[in-house]
PDB file of C-alpha atoms in Angstrom:
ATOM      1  CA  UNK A   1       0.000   0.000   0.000  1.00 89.00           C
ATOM      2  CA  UNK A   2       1.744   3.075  -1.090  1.00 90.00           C
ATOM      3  CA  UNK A   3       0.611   6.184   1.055  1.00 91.00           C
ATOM      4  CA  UNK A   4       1.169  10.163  -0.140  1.00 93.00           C
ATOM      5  CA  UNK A   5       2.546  12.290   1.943  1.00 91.00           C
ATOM      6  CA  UNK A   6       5.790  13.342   3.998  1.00 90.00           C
ATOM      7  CA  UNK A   7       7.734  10.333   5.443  1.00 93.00           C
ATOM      8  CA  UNK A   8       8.695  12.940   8.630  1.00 88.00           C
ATOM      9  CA  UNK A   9       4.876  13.136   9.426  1.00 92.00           C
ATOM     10  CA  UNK A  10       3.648  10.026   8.075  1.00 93.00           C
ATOM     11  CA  UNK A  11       6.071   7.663  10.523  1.00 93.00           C
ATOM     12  CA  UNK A  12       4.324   9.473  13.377  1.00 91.00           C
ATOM     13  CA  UNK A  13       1.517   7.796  12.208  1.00 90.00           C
ATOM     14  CA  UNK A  14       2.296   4.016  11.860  1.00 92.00           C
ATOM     15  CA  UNK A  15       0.752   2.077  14.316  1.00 91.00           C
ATOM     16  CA  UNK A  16       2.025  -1.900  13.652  1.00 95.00           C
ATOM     17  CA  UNK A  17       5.409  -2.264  13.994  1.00 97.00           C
ATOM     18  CA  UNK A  18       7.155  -3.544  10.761  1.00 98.00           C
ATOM     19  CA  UNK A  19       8.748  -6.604  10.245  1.00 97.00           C
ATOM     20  CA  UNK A  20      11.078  -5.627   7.235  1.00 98.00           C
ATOM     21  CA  UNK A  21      12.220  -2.129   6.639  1.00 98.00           C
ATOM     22  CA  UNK A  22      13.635  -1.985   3.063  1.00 98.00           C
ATOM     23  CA  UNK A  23      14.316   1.436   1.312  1.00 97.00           C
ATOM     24  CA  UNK A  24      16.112   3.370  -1.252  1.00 95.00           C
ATOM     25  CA  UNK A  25      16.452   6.592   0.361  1.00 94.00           C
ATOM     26  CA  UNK A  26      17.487  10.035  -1.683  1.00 88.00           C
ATOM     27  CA  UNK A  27      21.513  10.007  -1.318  1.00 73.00           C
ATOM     28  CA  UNK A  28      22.286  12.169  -3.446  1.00 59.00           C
ATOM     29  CA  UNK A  29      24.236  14.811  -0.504  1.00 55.00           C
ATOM     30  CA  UNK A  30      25.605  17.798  -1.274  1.00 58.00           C
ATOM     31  CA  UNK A  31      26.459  21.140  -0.107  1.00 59.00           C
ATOM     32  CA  UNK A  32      23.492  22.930  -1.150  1.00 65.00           C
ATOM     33  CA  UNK A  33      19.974  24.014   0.842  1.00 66.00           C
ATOM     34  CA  UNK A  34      17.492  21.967  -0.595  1.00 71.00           C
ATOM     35  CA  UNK A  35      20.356  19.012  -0.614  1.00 70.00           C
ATOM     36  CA  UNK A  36      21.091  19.693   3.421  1.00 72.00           C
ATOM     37  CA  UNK A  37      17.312  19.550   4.073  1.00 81.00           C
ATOM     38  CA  UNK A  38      16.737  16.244   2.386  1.00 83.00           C
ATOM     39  CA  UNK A  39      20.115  14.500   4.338  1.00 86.00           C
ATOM     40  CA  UNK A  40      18.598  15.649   7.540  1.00 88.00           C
ATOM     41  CA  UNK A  41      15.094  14.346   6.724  1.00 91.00           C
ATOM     42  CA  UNK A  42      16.631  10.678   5.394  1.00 94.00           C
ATOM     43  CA  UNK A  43      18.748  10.552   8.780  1.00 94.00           C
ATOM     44  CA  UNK A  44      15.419  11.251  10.853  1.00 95.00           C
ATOM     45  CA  UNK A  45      13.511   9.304   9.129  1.00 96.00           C
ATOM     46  CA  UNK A  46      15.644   6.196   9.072  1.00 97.00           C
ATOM     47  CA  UNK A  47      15.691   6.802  12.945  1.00 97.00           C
ATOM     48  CA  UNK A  48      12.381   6.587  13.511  1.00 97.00           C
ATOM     49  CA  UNK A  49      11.876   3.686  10.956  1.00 98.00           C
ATOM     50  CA  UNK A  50      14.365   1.905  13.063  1.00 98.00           C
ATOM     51  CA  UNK A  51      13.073   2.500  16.523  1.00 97.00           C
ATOM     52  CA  UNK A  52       9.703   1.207  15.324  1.00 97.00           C
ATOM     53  CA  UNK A  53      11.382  -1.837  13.911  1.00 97.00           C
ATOM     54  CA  UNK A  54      10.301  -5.007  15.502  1.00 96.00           C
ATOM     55  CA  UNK A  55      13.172  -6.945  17.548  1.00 95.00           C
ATOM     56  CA  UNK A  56      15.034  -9.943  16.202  1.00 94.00           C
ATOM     57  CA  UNK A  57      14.535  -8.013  12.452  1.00 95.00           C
ATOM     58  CA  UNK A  58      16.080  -6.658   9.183  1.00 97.00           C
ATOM     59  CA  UNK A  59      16.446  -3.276   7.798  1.00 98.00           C
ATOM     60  CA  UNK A  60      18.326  -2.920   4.773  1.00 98.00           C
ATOM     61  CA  UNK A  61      19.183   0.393   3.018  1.00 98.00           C
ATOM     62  CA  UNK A  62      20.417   1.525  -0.736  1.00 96.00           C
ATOM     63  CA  UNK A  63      23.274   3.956  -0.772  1.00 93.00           C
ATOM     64  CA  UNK A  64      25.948   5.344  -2.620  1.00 88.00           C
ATOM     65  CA  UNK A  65      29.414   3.116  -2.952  1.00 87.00           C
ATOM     66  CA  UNK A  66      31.295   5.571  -1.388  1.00 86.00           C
ATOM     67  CA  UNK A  67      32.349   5.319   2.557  1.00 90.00           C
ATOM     68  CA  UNK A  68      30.865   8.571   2.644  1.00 89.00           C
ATOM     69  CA  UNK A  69      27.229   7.575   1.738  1.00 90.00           C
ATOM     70  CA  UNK A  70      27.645   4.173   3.673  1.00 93.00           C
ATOM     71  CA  UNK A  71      29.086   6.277   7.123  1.00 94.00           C
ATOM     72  CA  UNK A  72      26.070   8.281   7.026  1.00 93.00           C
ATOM     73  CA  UNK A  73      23.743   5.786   6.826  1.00 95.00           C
ATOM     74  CA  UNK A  74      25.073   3.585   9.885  1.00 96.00           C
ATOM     75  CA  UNK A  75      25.567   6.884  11.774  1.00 96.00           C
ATOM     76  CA  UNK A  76      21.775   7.757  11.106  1.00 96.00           C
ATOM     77  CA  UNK A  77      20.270   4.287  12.995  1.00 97.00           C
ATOM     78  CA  UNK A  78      23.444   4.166  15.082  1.00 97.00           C
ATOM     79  CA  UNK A  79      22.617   2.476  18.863  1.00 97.00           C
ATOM     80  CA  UNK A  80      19.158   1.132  17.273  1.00 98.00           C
ATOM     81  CA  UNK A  81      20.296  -1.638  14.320  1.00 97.00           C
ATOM     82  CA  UNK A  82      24.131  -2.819  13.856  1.00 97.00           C
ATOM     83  CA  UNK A  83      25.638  -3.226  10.399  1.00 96.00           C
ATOM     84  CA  UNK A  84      26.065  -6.638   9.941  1.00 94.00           C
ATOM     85  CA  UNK A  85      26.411  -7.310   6.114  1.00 92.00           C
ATOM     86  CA  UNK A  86      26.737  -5.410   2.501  1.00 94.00           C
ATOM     87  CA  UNK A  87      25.127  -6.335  -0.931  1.00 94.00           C
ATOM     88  CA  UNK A  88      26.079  -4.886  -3.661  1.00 94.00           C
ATOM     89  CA  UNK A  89      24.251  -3.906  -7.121  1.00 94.00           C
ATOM     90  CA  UNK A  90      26.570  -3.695  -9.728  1.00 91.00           C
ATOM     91  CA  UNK A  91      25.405  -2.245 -13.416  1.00 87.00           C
ATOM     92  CA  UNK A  92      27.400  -3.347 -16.496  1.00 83.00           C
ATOM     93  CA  UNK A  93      28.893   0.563 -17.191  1.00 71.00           C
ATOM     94  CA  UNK A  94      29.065   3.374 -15.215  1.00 60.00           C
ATOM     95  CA  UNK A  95      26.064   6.636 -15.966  1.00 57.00           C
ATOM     96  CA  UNK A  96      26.509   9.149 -13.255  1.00 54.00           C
ATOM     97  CA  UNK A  97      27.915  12.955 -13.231  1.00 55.00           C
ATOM     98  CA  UNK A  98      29.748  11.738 -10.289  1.00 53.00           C
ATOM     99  CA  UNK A  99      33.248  11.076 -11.196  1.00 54.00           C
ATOM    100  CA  UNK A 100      37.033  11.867 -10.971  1.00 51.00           C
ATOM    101  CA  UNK A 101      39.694  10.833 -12.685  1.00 49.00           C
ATOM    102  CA  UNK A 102      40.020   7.292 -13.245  1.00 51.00           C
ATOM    103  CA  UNK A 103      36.433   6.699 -11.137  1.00 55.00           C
ATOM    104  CA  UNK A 104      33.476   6.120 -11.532  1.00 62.00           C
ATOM    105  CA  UNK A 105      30.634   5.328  -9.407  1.00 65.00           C
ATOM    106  CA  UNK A 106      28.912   2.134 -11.173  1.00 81.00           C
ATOM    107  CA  UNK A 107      27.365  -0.323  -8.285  1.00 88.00           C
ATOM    108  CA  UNK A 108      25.283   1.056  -5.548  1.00 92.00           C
ATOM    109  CA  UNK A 109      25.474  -0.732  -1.967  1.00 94.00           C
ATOM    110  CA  UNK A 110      22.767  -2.261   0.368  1.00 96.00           C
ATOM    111  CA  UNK A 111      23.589  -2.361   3.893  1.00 97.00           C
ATOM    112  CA  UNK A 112      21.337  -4.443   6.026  1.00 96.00           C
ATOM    113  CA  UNK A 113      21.268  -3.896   9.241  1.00 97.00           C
ATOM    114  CA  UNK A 114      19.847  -6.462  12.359  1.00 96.00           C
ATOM    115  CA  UNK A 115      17.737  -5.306  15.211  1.00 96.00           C
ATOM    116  CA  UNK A 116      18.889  -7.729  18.170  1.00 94.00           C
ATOM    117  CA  UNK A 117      19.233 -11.342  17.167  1.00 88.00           C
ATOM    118  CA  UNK A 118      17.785 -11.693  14.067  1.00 72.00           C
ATOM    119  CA  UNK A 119      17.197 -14.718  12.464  1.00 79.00           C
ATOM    120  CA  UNK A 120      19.161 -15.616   9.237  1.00 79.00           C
ATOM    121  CA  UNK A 121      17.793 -14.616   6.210  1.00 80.00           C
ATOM    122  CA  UNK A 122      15.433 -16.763   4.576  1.00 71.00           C
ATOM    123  CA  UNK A 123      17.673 -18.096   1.408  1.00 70.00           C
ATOM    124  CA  UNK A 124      20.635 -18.486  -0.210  1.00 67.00           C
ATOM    125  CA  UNK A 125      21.439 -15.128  -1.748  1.00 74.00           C
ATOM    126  CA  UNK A 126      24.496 -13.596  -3.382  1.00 79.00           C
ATOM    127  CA  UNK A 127      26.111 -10.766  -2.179  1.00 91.00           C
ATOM    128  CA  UNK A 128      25.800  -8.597  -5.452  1.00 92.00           C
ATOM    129  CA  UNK A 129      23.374  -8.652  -8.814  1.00 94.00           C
ATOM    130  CA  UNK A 130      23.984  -7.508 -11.776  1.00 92.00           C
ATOM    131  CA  UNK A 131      21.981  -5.314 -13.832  1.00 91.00           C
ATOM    132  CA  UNK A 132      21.137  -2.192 -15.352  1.00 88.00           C
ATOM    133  CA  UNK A 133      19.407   0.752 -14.336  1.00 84.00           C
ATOM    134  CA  UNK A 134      15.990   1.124 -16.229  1.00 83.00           C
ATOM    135  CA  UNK A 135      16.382   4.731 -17.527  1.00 75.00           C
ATOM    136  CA  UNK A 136      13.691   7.077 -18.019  1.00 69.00           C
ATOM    137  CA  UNK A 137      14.891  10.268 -18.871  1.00 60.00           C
ATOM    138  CA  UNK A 138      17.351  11.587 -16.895  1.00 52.00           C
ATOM    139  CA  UNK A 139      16.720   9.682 -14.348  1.00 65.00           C
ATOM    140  CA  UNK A 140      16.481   5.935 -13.229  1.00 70.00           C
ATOM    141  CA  UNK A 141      14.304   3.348 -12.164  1.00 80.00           C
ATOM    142  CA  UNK A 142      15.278   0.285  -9.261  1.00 90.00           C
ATOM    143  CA  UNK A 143      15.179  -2.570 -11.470  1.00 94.00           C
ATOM    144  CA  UNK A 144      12.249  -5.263 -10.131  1.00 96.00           C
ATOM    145  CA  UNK A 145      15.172  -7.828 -10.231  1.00 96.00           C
ATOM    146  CA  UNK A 146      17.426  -5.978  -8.489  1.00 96.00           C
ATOM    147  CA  UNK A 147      14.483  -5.034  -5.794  1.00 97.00           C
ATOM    148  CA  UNK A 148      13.694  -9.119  -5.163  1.00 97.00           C
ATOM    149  CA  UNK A 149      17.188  -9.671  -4.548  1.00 96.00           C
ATOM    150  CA  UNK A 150      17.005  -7.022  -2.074  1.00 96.00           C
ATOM    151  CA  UNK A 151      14.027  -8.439  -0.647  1.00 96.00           C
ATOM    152  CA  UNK A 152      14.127 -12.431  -0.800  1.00 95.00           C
ATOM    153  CA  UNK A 153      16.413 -13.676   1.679  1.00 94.00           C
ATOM    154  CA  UNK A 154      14.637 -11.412   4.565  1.00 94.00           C
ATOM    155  CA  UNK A 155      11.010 -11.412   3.813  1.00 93.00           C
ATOM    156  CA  UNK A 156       9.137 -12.401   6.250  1.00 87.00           C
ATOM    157  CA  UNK A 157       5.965 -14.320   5.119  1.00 91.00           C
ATOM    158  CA  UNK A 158       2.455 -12.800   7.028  1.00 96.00           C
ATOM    159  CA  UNK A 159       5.109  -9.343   8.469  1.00 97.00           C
ATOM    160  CA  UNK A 160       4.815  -5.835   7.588  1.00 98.00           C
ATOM    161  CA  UNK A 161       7.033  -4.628   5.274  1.00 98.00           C
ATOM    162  CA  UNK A 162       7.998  -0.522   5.385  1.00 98.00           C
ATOM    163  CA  UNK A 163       9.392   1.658   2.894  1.00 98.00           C
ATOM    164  CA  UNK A 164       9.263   5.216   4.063  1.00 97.00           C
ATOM    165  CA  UNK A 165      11.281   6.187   0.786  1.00 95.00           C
ATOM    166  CA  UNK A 166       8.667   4.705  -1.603  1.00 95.00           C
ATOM    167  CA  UNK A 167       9.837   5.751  -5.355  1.00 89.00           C
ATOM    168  CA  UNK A 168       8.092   3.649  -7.467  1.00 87.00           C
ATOM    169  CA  UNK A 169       7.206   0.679  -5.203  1.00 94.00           C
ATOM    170  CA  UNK A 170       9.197  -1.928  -6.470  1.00 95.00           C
ATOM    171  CA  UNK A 171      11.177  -2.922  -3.163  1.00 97.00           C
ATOM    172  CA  UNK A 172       6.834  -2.952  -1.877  1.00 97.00           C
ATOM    173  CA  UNK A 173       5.726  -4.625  -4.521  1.00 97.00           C
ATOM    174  CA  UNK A 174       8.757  -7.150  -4.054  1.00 97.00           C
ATOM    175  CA  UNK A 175       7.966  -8.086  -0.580  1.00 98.00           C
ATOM    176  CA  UNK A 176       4.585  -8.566  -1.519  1.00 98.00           C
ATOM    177  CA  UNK A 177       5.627 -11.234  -4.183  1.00 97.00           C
ATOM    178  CA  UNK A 178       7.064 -12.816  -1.278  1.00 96.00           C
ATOM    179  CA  UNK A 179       4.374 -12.759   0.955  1.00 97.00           C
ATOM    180  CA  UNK A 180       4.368  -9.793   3.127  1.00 98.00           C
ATOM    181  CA  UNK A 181       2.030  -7.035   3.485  1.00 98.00           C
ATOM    182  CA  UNK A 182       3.753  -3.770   2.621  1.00 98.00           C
ATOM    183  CA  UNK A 183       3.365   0.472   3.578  1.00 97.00           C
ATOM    184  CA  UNK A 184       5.113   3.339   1.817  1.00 97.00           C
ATOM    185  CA  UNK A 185       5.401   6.900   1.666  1.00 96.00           C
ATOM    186  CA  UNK A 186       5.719   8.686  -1.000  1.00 92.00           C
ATOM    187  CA  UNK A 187       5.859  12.415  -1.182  1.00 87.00           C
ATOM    188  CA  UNK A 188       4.579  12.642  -5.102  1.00 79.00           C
ATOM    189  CA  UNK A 189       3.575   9.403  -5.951  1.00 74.00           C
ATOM    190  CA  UNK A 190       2.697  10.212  -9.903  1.00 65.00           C
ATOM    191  CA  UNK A 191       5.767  11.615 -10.302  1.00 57.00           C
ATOM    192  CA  UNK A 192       7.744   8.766  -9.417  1.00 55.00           C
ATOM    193  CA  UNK A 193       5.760   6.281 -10.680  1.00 49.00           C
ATOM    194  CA  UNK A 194       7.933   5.638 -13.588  1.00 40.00           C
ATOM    195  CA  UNK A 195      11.373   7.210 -12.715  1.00 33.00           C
ATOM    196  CA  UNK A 196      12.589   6.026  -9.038  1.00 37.00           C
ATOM    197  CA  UNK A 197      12.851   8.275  -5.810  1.00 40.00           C
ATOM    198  CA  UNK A 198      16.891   9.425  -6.367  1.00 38.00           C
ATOM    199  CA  UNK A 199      18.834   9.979  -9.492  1.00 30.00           C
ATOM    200  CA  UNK A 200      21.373   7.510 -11.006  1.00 28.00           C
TER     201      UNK A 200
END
């Protein structure tokens, strides 16, 4: 079920704890306004996502390759979920405006996190998929494959899964292929429909 609205007032809101938390949050950080605003508003958000989280379960974030992107992350849940593993979604060439000399940023990394004890995920999963980005104009789309991959090995058949960075629902409509019942938020859900919730 994809809700519209601000994930900053909508997480006030949710009254059944989730079981899964699985999200591709904007990452995009820079040193502008607008670009501060939206770090501080994933970093809450993925707070209060993870204090909600029930005990002995998974959350597992998107973010950049770069230690940068991955620090901020942990730092953001720090106290409330540990690190434990990171997947990796590589794509066949590199498309991004963000490179140097001699790099360029072409995988993006999940970090999944464990609240307590969880139990081990579900399947046998690789730690990295390959595929590429499904482009719509200037920006991209998750890929559905890359999304189950995500999803599989921690579903949790009959839970709650919560995306409070919705996009275009594939990471909901993945954990509802594998049996979960799903809530996200999505701030303009027609405009995302068809193009993702962060540029790659």
């Amino acid at each position: 079920m994809l809700v519209e609205g601000h994930a900053l007032d909508l997480i006030e809101q949710l009254e059944q704890a989730p079981d899964l938390i699985a999200t591709d949050p904007p990452y995009a950080f820079g040193g502008t306004g607008p670009e501060h605003a939206i770090s501080a508003t994933v970093a809450v958000v993925l707070r209060e996502a993870a204090r909600r989280l029930k005990r002995d379960r998974w959350m597992l974030v998107m973010c950049a390759a770069s230690y940068r992107s991955q620090a901020y992350m942990v730092e953001a849940v720090r106290g409330l979920v540990d690190p434990v593993r990171i997947g990796t979604w590589c794509k066949p060439s590199a498309k991004t405006k963000v490179q140097t000399s001699g790099w360029q940023y072409a995988s993006v990394s999940v970090i999944a996190f464990r609240k307590g004890k969880a139990i081990a995920p579900t399947s046998a999963s690789l730690d990295h998929i390959t595929a590429e980005p499904v482009k719509n104009g200037r920006r991209a789309e998750l890929p559905q494959e890359v999304a189950d991959w995500m999803v599989r090995p921690f579903a949790f058949a009959g839970g709650l899964c919560l995306d409070p960075f919705a996009g275009s629902g594939k990471l909901l409509i993945a954990a509802e292929k594998f049996g979960m019942q799903t809530i996200g938020y999505e701030k303009n859900p027609s405009a995302t429909s068809s193009t993702g919730n962060a540029a790659r």
